XYZ file of C-alpha atoms in Angstrom:
507
model
C 186.460 -63.341 98.062
C 184.235 -66.115 99.603
C 185.399 -67.424 102.824
C 185.404 -71.361 103.046
C 183.896 -73.384 105.992
C 185.673 -76.513 107.244
C 183.216 -78.432 105.461
C 184.253 -77.079 102.216
C 181.137 -74.805 101.788
C 181.391 -71.424 100.765
C 179.407 -68.095 101.612
C 177.214 -67.989 98.095
C 177.730 -64.874 95.975
C 173.990 -64.344 95.613
C 173.858 -60.465 95.671
C 173.174 -58.239 92.742
C 174.519 -54.822 91.631
C 171.115 -53.503 92.598
C 170.995 -55.309 95.970
C 174.144 -53.745 96.674
C 173.286 -50.046 95.477
C 169.963 -50.370 97.936
C 172.049 -52.044 100.926
C 174.104 -48.807 100.846
C 171.303 -46.654 100.594
C 169.356 -48.204 103.240
C 172.270 -48.268 105.634
C 172.098 -44.681 105.443
C 168.390 -43.765 105.779
C 167.176 -45.487 109.010
C 164.383 -44.626 111.394
C 166.609 -42.197 113.100
C 166.098 -39.731 110.090
C 162.382 -39.928 110.441
C 162.227 -39.908 114.169
C 164.936 -38.400 115.759
C 165.658 -35.239 113.468
C 163.162 -32.893 115.179
C 165.437 -33.393 118.287
C 168.485 -32.026 116.114
C 166.489 -28.988 114.809
C 165.426 -28.002 118.114
C 168.804 -28.175 119.594
C 170.794 -26.740 116.694
C 168.116 -24.288 115.226
C 167.131 -24.036 111.393
C 170.811 -24.336 110.521
C 170.345 -27.978 111.756
C 170.961 -28.711 107.977
C 174.655 -27.562 108.495
C 175.361 -30.007 111.126
C 173.913 -32.714 108.912
C 176.370 -31.883 106.345
C 179.530 -31.688 108.444
C 178.391 -35.181 109.916
C 178.160 -36.482 106.213
C 181.611 -35.037 105.531
C 182.761 -37.575 108.471
C 180.698 -40.584 107.097
C 181.827 -39.800 103.470
C 185.554 -39.868 104.467
C 185.216 -43.061 106.388
C 183.571 -44.810 103.383
C 186.442 -43.281 101.016
C 188.796 -44.889 103.339
C 186.833 -48.122 103.553
C 186.495 -48.102 99.678
C 190.484 -47.708 99.362
C 191.416 -50.571 101.640
C 188.396 -52.532 100.295
C 189.468 -52.725 96.705
C 193.341 -53.115 97.500
C 192.263 -55.777 99.940
C 189.225 -57.727 99.382
C 187.863 -59.501 102.294
C 184.565 -60.580 103.785
C 186.289 -59.454 107.245
C 186.084 -55.857 105.825
C 187.520 -53.450 108.405
C 188.082 -56.181 111.192
C 190.745 -57.766 108.913
C 192.461 -54.288 107.724
C 192.666 -53.349 111.665
C 194.334 -56.700 112.184
C 196.822 -56.070 109.406
C 197.502 -52.427 110.001
C 197.513 -52.250 114.067
C 197.869 -55.887 114.746
C 195.766 -58.785 116.327
C 194.111 -56.547 119.344
C 192.487 -54.346 116.761
C 191.150 -56.818 114.511
C 189.629 -58.504 117.567
C 188.468 -55.256 118.917
C 186.677 -53.977 115.877
C 185.173 -57.636 115.262
C 183.695 -58.063 118.652
C 182.798 -54.365 119.039
C 180.960 -54.072 115.763
C 178.917 -57.353 116.244
C 178.168 -56.061 119.795
C 176.904 -52.852 118.397
C 174.372 -54.675 115.699
C 173.098 -57.302 117.945
C 172.322 -54.697 120.458
C 170.577 -52.604 117.541
C 168.652 -55.736 116.556
C 167.111 -55.947 119.740
C 166.380 -52.205 119.926
C 164.934 -52.013 116.805
C 162.824 -55.034 117.535
C 161.059 -53.347 120.358
C 161.075 -49.995 118.308
C 158.899 -52.122 115.701
C 156.894 -54.047 118.168
C 156.005 -50.433 119.556
C 154.935 -49.230 116.155
C 152.804 -52.358 115.436
C 150.890 -51.858 118.881
C 149.261 -48.848 117.305
C 147.256 -51.272 114.859
C 147.399 -54.493 117.447
C 147.244 -53.106 120.612
C 145.981 -56.411 122.467
C 149.367 -58.534 121.532
C 151.970 -58.097 123.989
C 155.092 -56.197 123.141
C 157.431 -59.042 123.342
C 155.489 -61.579 121.191
C 155.328 -58.950 118.249
C 159.147 -58.066 119.114
C 159.812 -62.095 118.524
C 157.688 -62.250 115.370
C 159.645 -59.210 113.658
C 163.079 -61.058 114.493
C 161.832 -64.510 113.195
C 160.587 -63.134 109.943
C 164.086 -61.511 109.679
C 165.981 -64.598 110.695
C 164.164 -66.806 108.298
C 164.791 -64.177 105.488
C 168.690 -64.102 106.457
C 168.835 -67.935 106.793
C 167.111 -68.692 103.237
C 169.836 -67.158 101.142
C 171.651 -64.000 101.058
C 169.519 -63.038 97.997
C 166.599 -62.955 99.875
C 168.477 -60.843 102.275
C 169.289 -58.851 99.348
C 165.828 -58.722 98.107
C 164.264 -57.390 101.368
C 166.630 -55.034 101.710
C 166.120 -53.719 98.330
C 162.379 -53.019 98.704
C 162.699 -51.866 102.071
C 165.337 -49.403 100.963
C 163.144 -48.767 98.022
C 160.144 -47.474 100.268
C 162.464 -45.103 102.177
C 163.748 -43.607 99.053
C 160.520 -43.299 97.301
C 159.230 -41.431 100.592
C 161.982 -39.181 101.170
C 161.873 -38.194 97.230
C 158.230 -37.506 97.527
C 158.632 -35.535 100.703
C 161.462 -33.597 98.976
C 159.182 -32.865 95.638
C 156.182 -31.829 97.756
C 158.219 -29.707 100.189
C 159.903 -28.111 97.601
C 156.793 -26.644 95.713
C 155.621 -25.839 99.217
C 158.431 -23.280 100.150
C 158.533 -22.003 96.700
C 154.970 -20.893 96.779
C 153.822 -23.563 93.941
C 151.373 -25.244 96.786
C 147.748 -24.258 96.907
C 147.199 -21.030 98.893
C 150.992 -20.700 99.541
C 153.445 -18.090 98.884
C 157.345 -17.947 98.550
C 158.406 -18.510 102.316
C 161.506 -18.964 103.774
C 160.870 -16.849 107.043
C 161.230 -20.031 109.330
C 164.918 -19.979 108.872
C 165.690 -16.441 110.444
C 162.478 -15.816 112.288
C 162.203 -17.255 116.262
C 165.521 -16.298 117.201
C 167.486 -16.745 114.050
C 169.234 -19.027 111.980
C 171.383 -20.252 114.847
C 169.577 -19.584 117.769
C 171.914 -21.499 120.206
C 174.919 -20.109 118.699
C 177.514 -21.687 116.432
C 178.751 -24.081 118.756
C 175.434 -25.917 118.461
C 176.417 -26.684 114.947
C 178.991 -29.269 116.271
C 177.504 -30.337 119.307
C 174.661 -31.560 117.281
C 177.050 -33.987 115.490
C 177.291 -36.102 118.727
C 173.300 -36.916 117.923
C 173.365 -36.753 114.199
C 176.420 -39.354 113.588
C 174.375 -42.160 114.947
C 171.378 -41.728 112.376
C 174.160 -42.159 109.444
C 175.550 -45.380 110.791
C 175.204 -48.339 108.238
C 176.676 -47.070 104.976
C 179.558 -49.300 105.641
C 177.739 -52.307 105.329
C 178.044 -52.266 101.746
C 181.800 -52.999 102.044
C 180.787 -56.247 103.846
C 178.018 -57.430 101.501
C 179.928 -56.611 98.564
C 182.236 -59.851 99.107
C 179.195 -61.844 98.788
C 178.684 -60.218 95.147
C 180.209 -61.488 91.649
C 181.778 -58.041 91.142
C 182.842 -56.956 94.501
C 185.330 -54.317 93.450
C 182.782 -52.644 91.323
C 180.086 -52.712 93.992
C 182.444 -50.877 96.466
C 183.631 -48.260 94.204
C 179.765 -47.610 93.376
C 179.156 -47.380 97.197
C 181.859 -45.275 98.136
C 181.432 -42.675 95.155
C 177.542 -42.556 95.587
C 177.559 -41.779 99.223
C 178.322 -38.273 98.656
C 175.001 -37.570 96.659
C 172.617 -40.046 98.959
C 173.709 -37.650 102.013
C 173.309 -34.146 100.190
C 169.807 -35.187 98.932
C 168.334 -37.295 101.278
C 169.570 -35.892 104.707
C 170.716 -31.834 104.051
C 167.898 -31.723 101.392
C 165.115 -32.874 103.673
C 166.182 -31.281 106.964
C 166.500 -27.864 105.226
C 162.954 -28.328 103.953
C 161.905 -29.498 107.567
C 163.380 -26.345 109.227
C 161.612 -24.325 106.302
C 158.370 -25.628 106.521
C 157.976 -25.687 110.398
C 159.504 -23.183 113.172
C 162.329 -24.992 114.784
C 160.769 -24.550 118.284
C 157.799 -26.054 117.397
C 156.345 -28.710 119.843
C 155.348 -30.518 116.723
C 158.562 -31.057 115.900
C 159.087 -33.825 118.650
C 157.848 -37.220 118.138
C 158.015 -37.259 114.147
C 158.798 -34.231 112.471
C 157.823 -35.642 109.040
C 154.463 -36.246 110.012
C 153.959 -32.928 111.446
C 155.395 -31.416 108.022
C 152.921 -33.401 106.023
C 150.272 -32.435 107.871
C 151.095 -28.881 107.137
C 150.928 -29.634 103.727
C 147.742 -31.192 103.860
C 148.540 -34.670 103.099
C 145.628 -36.834 104.227
C 146.697 -39.765 106.665
C 150.011 -38.508 107.026
C 150.525 -39.969 110.585
C 149.672 -43.382 109.038
C 151.952 -43.239 106.112
C 154.801 -42.192 107.943
C 154.076 -44.722 110.560
C 154.156 -47.672 108.108
C 157.386 -45.983 106.655
C 159.319 -45.828 110.052
C 158.361 -49.622 110.384
C 159.943 -50.195 107.218
C 163.256 -48.520 108.004
C 162.994 -50.560 111.460
C 162.661 -53.782 109.671
C 165.217 -52.801 107.212
C 167.958 -52.255 110.071
C 166.691 -55.019 111.889
C 167.485 -57.202 108.429
C 170.874 -55.586 107.983
C 171.751 -55.808 111.401
C 171.520 -59.495 111.493
C 173.229 -59.793 108.187
C 176.082 -57.727 109.361
C 176.676 -59.262 112.864
C 176.413 -62.621 111.503
C 179.001 -62.040 108.987
C 181.387 -60.320 111.539
C 180.822 -63.573 113.696
C 181.761 -65.517 110.922
C 184.914 -63.769 110.178
C 186.053 -64.007 114.074
C 185.283 -67.693 113.724
C 187.563 -67.740 110.742
C 190.507 -66.201 112.592
C 189.712 -68.472 115.517
C 188.458 -65.465 117.734
C 184.869 -66.998 117.972
C 183.651 -70.491 118.562
C 184.214 -72.693 115.185
C 180.791 -73.956 115.093
C 179.927 -70.282 113.905
C 181.921 -71.361 110.461
C 179.211 -73.775 109.575
C 177.508 -73.025 106.372
C 174.219 -74.249 105.111
C 173.210 -75.662 101.636
C 172.327 -72.240 100.823
C 175.613 -70.666 101.316
C 174.826 -68.802 104.522
C 176.127 -68.887 107.930
C 173.496 -70.331 109.863
C 174.895 -70.676 113.591
C 176.376 -67.252 113.206
C 172.946 -65.829 112.195
C 171.218 -67.835 115.078
C 173.588 -66.945 117.445
C 173.122 -63.134 116.869
C 169.324 -63.769 116.772
C 169.452 -65.207 120.432
C 171.668 -62.305 121.780
C 169.319 -59.978 120.040
C 166.352 -61.415 121.543
C 167.735 -61.428 124.871
C 168.095 -57.636 124.456
C 164.194 -57.905 123.798
C 163.596 -59.656 126.915
C 165.544 -57.175 128.862
C 163.800 -54.463 127.806
C 160.577 -56.121 128.792
C 161.673 -57.167 131.939
C 164.248 -54.490 133.053
C 163.689 -51.461 130.775
C 165.430 -49.305 133.293
C 168.472 -51.180 134.409
C 169.697 -53.962 132.227
C 168.122 -52.850 128.817
C 169.438 -49.062 129.378
C 172.931 -50.585 130.229
C 173.106 -52.357 127.197
C 172.160 -49.415 125.007
C 174.270 -47.226 126.426
C 177.208 -49.516 126.733
C 177.033 -49.823 122.771
C 176.330 -46.183 122.196
C 179.949 -44.939 121.345
C 181.129 -48.279 120.028
C 180.608 -47.341 116.386
C 182.953 -44.328 116.747
C 185.681 -46.375 118.204
C 185.384 -48.501 115.221
C 185.440 -45.745 112.881
C 188.398 -44.285 114.560
C 190.334 -47.813 114.221
C 189.175 -47.500 110.546
C 191.161 -44.319 110.148
C 194.177 -45.457 111.653
C 194.276 -48.721 109.838
C 193.874 -46.783 106.447
C 196.905 -44.338 107.483
C 199.184 -47.554 108.194
C 198.105 -49.766 105.290
C 198.112 -46.898 102.500
C 201.708 -46.719 103.231
C 202.302 -50.701 102.654
C 200.154 -51.124 99.719
C 201.633 -51.094 96.175
C 200.725 -48.181 93.947
C 199.030 -50.558 91.558
C 196.641 -51.791 93.855
C 195.435 -48.105 94.776
C 192.351 -48.145 92.186
C 190.394 -45.937 94.915
C 192.289 -43.454 96.640
C 191.557 -41.582 99.793
C 191.642 -37.831 98.905
C 194.504 -35.579 100.050
C 196.023 -38.522 102.186
C 197.241 -38.137 104.798
C 195.886 -34.800 105.747
C 192.138 -35.705 105.356
C 192.587 -39.197 107.356
C 194.201 -37.560 110.325
C 191.540 -34.597 110.226
C 188.788 -37.173 110.215
C 190.272 -39.343 113.037
C 190.851 -36.064 115.009
C 186.945 -35.192 114.412
C 186.099 -38.511 115.789
C 187.964 -37.890 118.696
C 186.466 -34.501 119.350
C 183.031 -36.097 119.054
C 184.021 -38.626 121.788
C 185.215 -36.176 123.948
C 182.096 -33.915 123.511
C 180.265 -36.790 124.706
C 182.052 -36.992 128.042
C 180.943 -33.428 128.578
C 177.220 -34.010 127.670
C 175.022 -34.564 130.575
C 172.804 -36.990 128.340
C 175.600 -39.230 126.710
C 178.548 -39.048 129.244
C 177.227 -42.581 130.674
C 177.188 -43.606 126.941
C 181.090 -42.896 126.471
C 181.820 -44.411 129.953
C 179.792 -47.634 129.627
C 181.115 -48.042 125.740
C 184.816 -47.509 127.076
C 183.954 -50.482 129.616
C 182.612 -52.694 127.075
C 186.033 -52.004 125.034
C 188.135 -52.850 127.830
C 186.296 -55.846 128.311
C 186.849 -56.957 124.695
C 190.618 -56.436 125.278
C 190.787 -58.340 128.483
C 189.103 -61.351 126.403
C 191.714 -60.645 123.792
C 194.391 -60.737 126.257
C 193.247 -63.952 127.974
C 192.554 -65.792 124.636
C 196.260 -65.179 123.594
C 197.241 -66.852 126.905
C 195.071 -69.911 126.554
C 195.252 -70.486 122.846
C 198.675 -69.105 122.060
C 200.107 -66.880 119.644
C 200.377 -68.453 116.132
C 203.187 -65.887 115.282
C 205.525 -67.321 118.460
C 205.169 -70.679 118.229
C 207.078 -73.328 115.716
C 203.873 -74.012 113.815
C 202.760 -70.582 113.814
C 206.053 -69.470 112.011
C 206.044 -72.160 109.540
C 202.756 -71.632 108.731
C 203.446 -68.237 107.913
C 206.569 -69.249 105.943
C 204.117 -71.398 103.857
C 201.556 -68.352 103.504
C 204.448 -66.058 102.376
C 205.455 -68.959 99.693
C 201.945 -69.424 98.580
C 201.612 -65.591 98.312
C 204.672 -64.996 96.597
C 203.388 -67.945 93.957
C 200.228 -66.500 93.147
C 200.953 -62.885 92.992
C 200.025 -59.758 94.872
C 196.287 -60.573 95.227
C 196.747 -63.641 96.543
C 197.925 -61.627 99.919
C 194.211 -61.260 100.904
C 194.320 -65.171 101.462
C 197.107 -64.954 103.835
C 195.338 -64.178 107.419
C 193.274 -67.342 106.604
C 196.413 -69.570 105.713
C 198.045 -68.249 109.109
C 194.809 -68.192 111.274
C 196.217 -65.265 113.115
C 196.725 -61.720 112.772
C 198.525 -60.081 109.682
C 201.526 -61.630 107.855
C 204.630 -60.098 108.675
C 205.265 -57.572 105.263
C 209.041 -58.024 105.722
C 208.792 -61.815 105.388
C 206.924 -61.271 102.371
C 209.100 -59.156 100.594
C 212.042 -61.266 101.765
C 210.632 -64.284 100.208
C 209.674 -62.527 97.048
C 213.202 -61.187 96.609
C 214.689 -64.509 97.522
C 212.322 -66.421 95.026
C 211.073 -68.968 97.359
C 209.311 -72.191 95.980
C 205.693 -72.834 97.244
C 206.880 -75.824 99.595
C 204.426 -77.185 101.551
C 201.704 -74.794 100.695
């Protein structure tokens, strides 16, 4: 559905199926794959592709849960609304603000990263000027229309996909001995200390690093609400994520570990550049820097989109300033986009003025936030599955509740392992602090604004919403949260009013 603004405007359904397909792909393939995979191979060894496969299983499970909830309960708010319905207002508030916080920090970080790449070609231009230019470009794209966002993301993703496909094709020829001057050679998988030189435990400890390079596939479940066929788009995104992870991550990492020794210093900064140089590809560094810049712009583009839509939903739930609901004539939430841009650029300023204190604090405090969100998604699916009528479960989580519980346990295990690693301990501590501050804000808001469910007006609104849902059928229940304006509707109230056949009075 398209949420309405107070002025009667609605988010425009301007995304096509091809946009959504590429948004889902682009969300998975980020700069972390092109740049950070060398560190994972160095930590795990040639078996690093198994670490990527294990991490991919976690992402696939989370996407499947989102697919089930999104198809049964379509909503622009996506997992923030699901958490609110399943676990209560505190969970929806937490997911919404934590997810927004994560993406505005990512926006700032990606702008700085993109500016750093541009400095290779424009050394005389200050870093902050180029970062601002990149942010203004992507802000204008998002403000123009949701279609322009989708079109940019389509081509950004197409470039990333084409790069990975070409690399896999050439790399396969190389290791199979079908490359000029090469013989069949898989020796790098077992030489230099073996397949797992740091032991089996490294397979699992590497997940801590890898999981952050796979974040973003869930954006498709948010973007689907601005398409003509959201259910079809969500089903396609959740079903195809398995193939994408196997091909783009597991396949390319396997080839990297086969082409180059796992302990080679050449894997450090840009493993794909080193691999392409090993193949003798001319201008490999320039080609890959252009691709990484594309990946950065893609992440910046999607980050602004995602942050703005989550802020828009928070405002619709009266958990963010009402001005964030303002929609321009092109059907996009302009103030939500501009506000997210301002915060993102504040991160850029922090990186320029105080890179080792303020900017580092912002990065660390958002480091584990996405895992908190994923954990709440798991808990939400556990609860909502039991509440959802069977006829609305057109997409189902596999082997419920076993796989849901195992996925939640795996996420908790990753969080615990972060607390024991020197390089991630500060991230988990500061991310917990960020969540604590969000919960404090929720408590303060409840005391200042009040709880619509505990007041006479709130109870009346809830009763009217229940009557309206009864009148319009099960699909209308997704509108109830907006009618009440606060948290989930009491399922017992809905059932009672349906049984009693209450008329739609005052709705």
